[in-house]
């Protein structure tokens, strides 16, 4: 899903149809509209960060090599927030987390980690590629953040409720998909 689609819908939700029309036409040169779009982008990035950290984790696995044994977070393809495991040769290896890196005695490792999406521009793609993050979810969260920043607390609360309901609905669906085997009595 395109970032621009989410921004346009969030602008409409926040009562800024004028900005949504300009963004849809690619015209954000008017100073106020350009500033509004930048603020909406900031809000969308904050919403995606919150979703990735607290609700719908994004995981990646990466193979890395180092002669010094230090694997710097800046060298990862994505921004890691939690290291899940470090393996070398198919076996888990001990490691130490530092503020800027992982320290491990192995020279080649496979790291599994959770990450947050990169910051977006208007022409990019949203960080969630699966059905968990719908356009309604992202736009409602973005509109809520935008309204809160602009002091429109009642509208912010309305969109916050929609945002939370969407999160609850998605989580409910994922729990319903979990199947437990029937109990067998001996």
XYZ file of C-alpha atoms in Angstrom:
186
model
C 0.000 0.000 0.000
C 1.267 3.464 -0.856
C 2.096 6.042 1.794
C 0.298 8.660 -0.271
C -2.993 6.712 -0.006
C -2.733 6.613 3.787
C -1.845 10.321 3.992
C -4.784 11.304 1.785
C -7.236 9.259 3.846
C -5.775 10.551 7.129
C -6.114 14.136 5.875
C -9.780 13.506 5.088
C -10.309 11.915 8.521
C -8.681 14.953 10.161
C -10.971 17.343 8.284
C -8.312 18.530 5.847
C -9.942 17.600 2.531
C -8.204 20.574 0.931
C -4.801 19.074 1.725
C -5.988 15.616 0.629
C -6.931 17.004 -2.800
C -3.586 18.758 -3.183
C -1.687 15.633 -2.127
C -3.750 13.480 -4.491
C -2.816 15.783 -7.372
C 0.821 15.900 -6.296
C 0.572 19.598 -5.472
C 1.938 20.223 -2.007
C 3.770 23.421 -2.907
C 1.438 25.643 -0.903
C 3.300 26.277 2.352
C 0.467 25.273 4.696
C -0.400 22.140 2.706
C 3.265 21.141 2.506
C 3.648 21.571 6.278
C 0.461 19.561 6.887
C 1.692 16.716 4.693
C 5.044 16.703 6.518
C 3.223 16.530 9.848
C 0.992 13.708 8.596
C 4.099 11.809 7.432
C 5.631 12.283 10.860
C 2.431 10.927 12.449
C 2.307 7.931 10.093
C 5.895 7.042 10.939
C 5.055 7.256 14.655
C 2.009 5.003 14.192
C 4.016 2.395 12.267
C 6.708 2.492 14.938
C 4.109 1.905 17.660
C 2.463 -0.950 15.754
C 5.805 -2.678 15.101
C 7.022 -2.332 18.687
C 3.830 -3.205 20.566
C 1.256 -4.988 18.419
C 2.416 -6.572 15.170
C 6.113 -7.325 15.267
C 8.073 -7.436 12.041
C 10.846 -10.044 11.982
C 13.832 -10.490 9.711
C 16.741 -12.900 9.475
C 20.103 -11.780 8.231
C 23.477 -13.460 7.707
C 26.420 -11.251 8.686
C 30.164 -11.605 8.951
C 32.780 -9.774 10.995
C 36.459 -10.327 11.655
C 36.339 -8.361 14.924
C 33.272 -10.107 16.357
C 31.299 -6.848 16.538
C 28.103 -6.676 14.477
C 27.002 -3.044 14.406
C 23.299 -2.212 14.258
C 23.965 0.423 11.604
C 25.141 -2.392 9.281
C 21.804 -4.227 9.506
C 19.460 -3.898 6.532
C 16.655 -2.781 8.855
C 16.504 -0.970 12.213
C 16.551 -3.733 14.859
C 14.648 -3.232 18.110
C 14.936 -6.729 19.592
C 17.394 -9.536 18.919
C 15.569 -12.866 18.947
C 18.466 -15.260 18.311
C 22.043 -15.473 17.078
C 23.139 -18.687 15.361
C 26.358 -19.884 13.792
C 26.651 -23.162 11.934
C 23.100 -24.103 12.862
C 23.655 -23.798 16.619
C 22.756 -20.920 18.903
C 25.817 -18.999 20.103
C 26.226 -16.740 23.133
C 26.322 -13.020 22.452
C 26.455 -9.734 24.312
C 24.325 -6.733 23.461
C 26.012 -3.359 23.484
C 24.318 -0.007 22.783
C 25.625 0.031 19.205
C 26.341 -3.608 18.406
C 26.228 -7.307 19.129
C 29.464 -8.889 20.379
C 29.921 -12.527 19.451
C 32.929 -14.816 19.068
C 31.641 -16.335 15.794
C 32.863 -14.809 12.536
C 29.713 -15.581 10.543
C 26.332 -15.414 12.220
C 22.665 -15.606 11.351
C 20.695 -13.033 13.344
C 16.939 -13.169 13.759
C 15.523 -9.882 14.998
C 12.455 -7.699 15.211
C 12.608 -4.329 13.492
C 10.660 -1.145 12.927
C 9.921 0.180 9.444
C 12.086 2.881 7.917
C 10.893 6.483 7.851
C 8.824 7.191 4.756
C 8.513 9.864 2.148
C 5.246 10.580 0.391
C 6.097 8.362 -2.589
C 7.125 5.265 -0.626
C 5.412 2.089 0.511
C 4.177 1.522 4.061
C 6.310 -0.761 6.215
C 3.613 -3.382 6.765
C 3.159 -5.563 3.715
C 0.622 -8.006 5.112
C -3.071 -7.729 5.868
C -2.520 -6.892 9.525
C -2.166 -3.150 8.904
C -5.118 -1.951 6.863
C -5.404 1.504 5.353
C -8.175 2.287 7.848
C -5.931 1.336 10.779
C -2.977 3.400 9.598
C -5.077 6.409 8.539
C -7.078 6.458 11.789
C -3.897 6.335 13.878
C -2.274 9.019 11.743
C -5.350 11.264 11.924
C -5.516 10.811 15.688
C -1.882 11.827 16.120
C -2.306 14.780 13.753
C -5.421 16.050 15.537
C -3.699 15.712 18.905
C -0.722 17.742 17.683
C -3.095 20.455 16.449
C -5.090 20.620 19.690
C -8.262 19.041 18.356
C -8.638 16.662 21.268
C -12.217 15.496 20.692
C -11.497 14.571 17.062
C -8.211 12.980 18.152
C -10.076 10.865 20.698
C -12.620 9.779 18.087
C -9.917 8.548 15.699
C -7.944 7.007 18.571
C -10.997 4.874 19.383
C -11.278 3.758 15.749
C -7.543 2.984 15.732
C -7.790 0.886 18.927
C -10.888 -0.942 17.623
C -9.034 -1.852 14.429
C -6.095 -3.194 16.452
C -8.443 -5.239 18.632
C -10.257 -6.623 15.578
C -7.024 -7.701 13.899
C -5.777 -9.321 17.097
C -9.106 -11.100 17.570
C -8.917 -12.503 14.034
C -5.386 -13.756 14.576
C -6.407 -15.489 17.814
C -9.398 -17.085 16.076
C -7.028 -18.532 13.474
C -5.120 -20.456 16.149
C -6.359 -24.042 16.263
C -5.976 -26.202 19.310
C -6.000 -29.979 18.829
C -8.964 -31.787 20.401
C -8.444 -33.310 23.792
C -7.985 -37.040 23.718
C -8.991 -39.053 26.737
C -7.188 -42.251 27.424
